[in-house]
XYZ file of C-alpha atoms in Angstrom:
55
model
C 107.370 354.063 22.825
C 106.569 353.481 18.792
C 104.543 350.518 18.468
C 104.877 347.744 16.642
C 102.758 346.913 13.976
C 102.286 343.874 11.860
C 104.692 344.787 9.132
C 107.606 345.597 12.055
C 106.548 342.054 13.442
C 107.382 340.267 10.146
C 110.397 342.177 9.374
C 111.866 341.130 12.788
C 110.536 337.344 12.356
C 111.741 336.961 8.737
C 115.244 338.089 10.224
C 115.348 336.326 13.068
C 115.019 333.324 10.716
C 117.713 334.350 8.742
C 119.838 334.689 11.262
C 119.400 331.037 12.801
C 119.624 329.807 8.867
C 123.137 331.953 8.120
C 124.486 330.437 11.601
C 122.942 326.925 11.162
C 124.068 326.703 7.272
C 127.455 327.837 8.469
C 127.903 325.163 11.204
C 126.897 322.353 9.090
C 129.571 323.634 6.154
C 132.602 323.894 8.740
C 131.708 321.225 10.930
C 133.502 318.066 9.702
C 137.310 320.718 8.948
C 136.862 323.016 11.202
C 135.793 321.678 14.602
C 138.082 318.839 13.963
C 140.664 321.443 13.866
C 139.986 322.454 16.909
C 139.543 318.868 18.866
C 143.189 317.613 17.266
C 144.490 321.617 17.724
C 146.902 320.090 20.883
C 146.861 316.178 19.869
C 147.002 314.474 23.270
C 148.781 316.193 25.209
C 146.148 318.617 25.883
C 145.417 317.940 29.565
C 149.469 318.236 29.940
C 149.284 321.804 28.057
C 146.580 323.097 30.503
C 148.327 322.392 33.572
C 151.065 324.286 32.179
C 148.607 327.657 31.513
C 147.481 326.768 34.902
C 150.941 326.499 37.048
């Protein structure tokens, strides 16, 4: 197995960061449109329209 050295350790906790900053930046810009898309997507009939998947 290679080891890992201090540079390899950085590189993979500098884009680890980036990754939770990409996926937390995105969440906060979409949140207010996008989940609310998603909550209203069936109105209030939505416990009517999953019995109906389900029978």
């Amino acid at each position: 197995m290679a080891e890992l050295t201090i540079n390899q350790l950085i590189k993979i906790i500098l884009g680890i960061f980036v990754v939770v900053a990409v996926v937390g930046g995105l969440y906060l810009f979409f949140k207010n449109s996008v989940i609310d898309f998603f909550k209203n997507l069936f109105g209030n009939n939505s416990t009517k329209f999953i019995f109906a998947l389900l029978k």
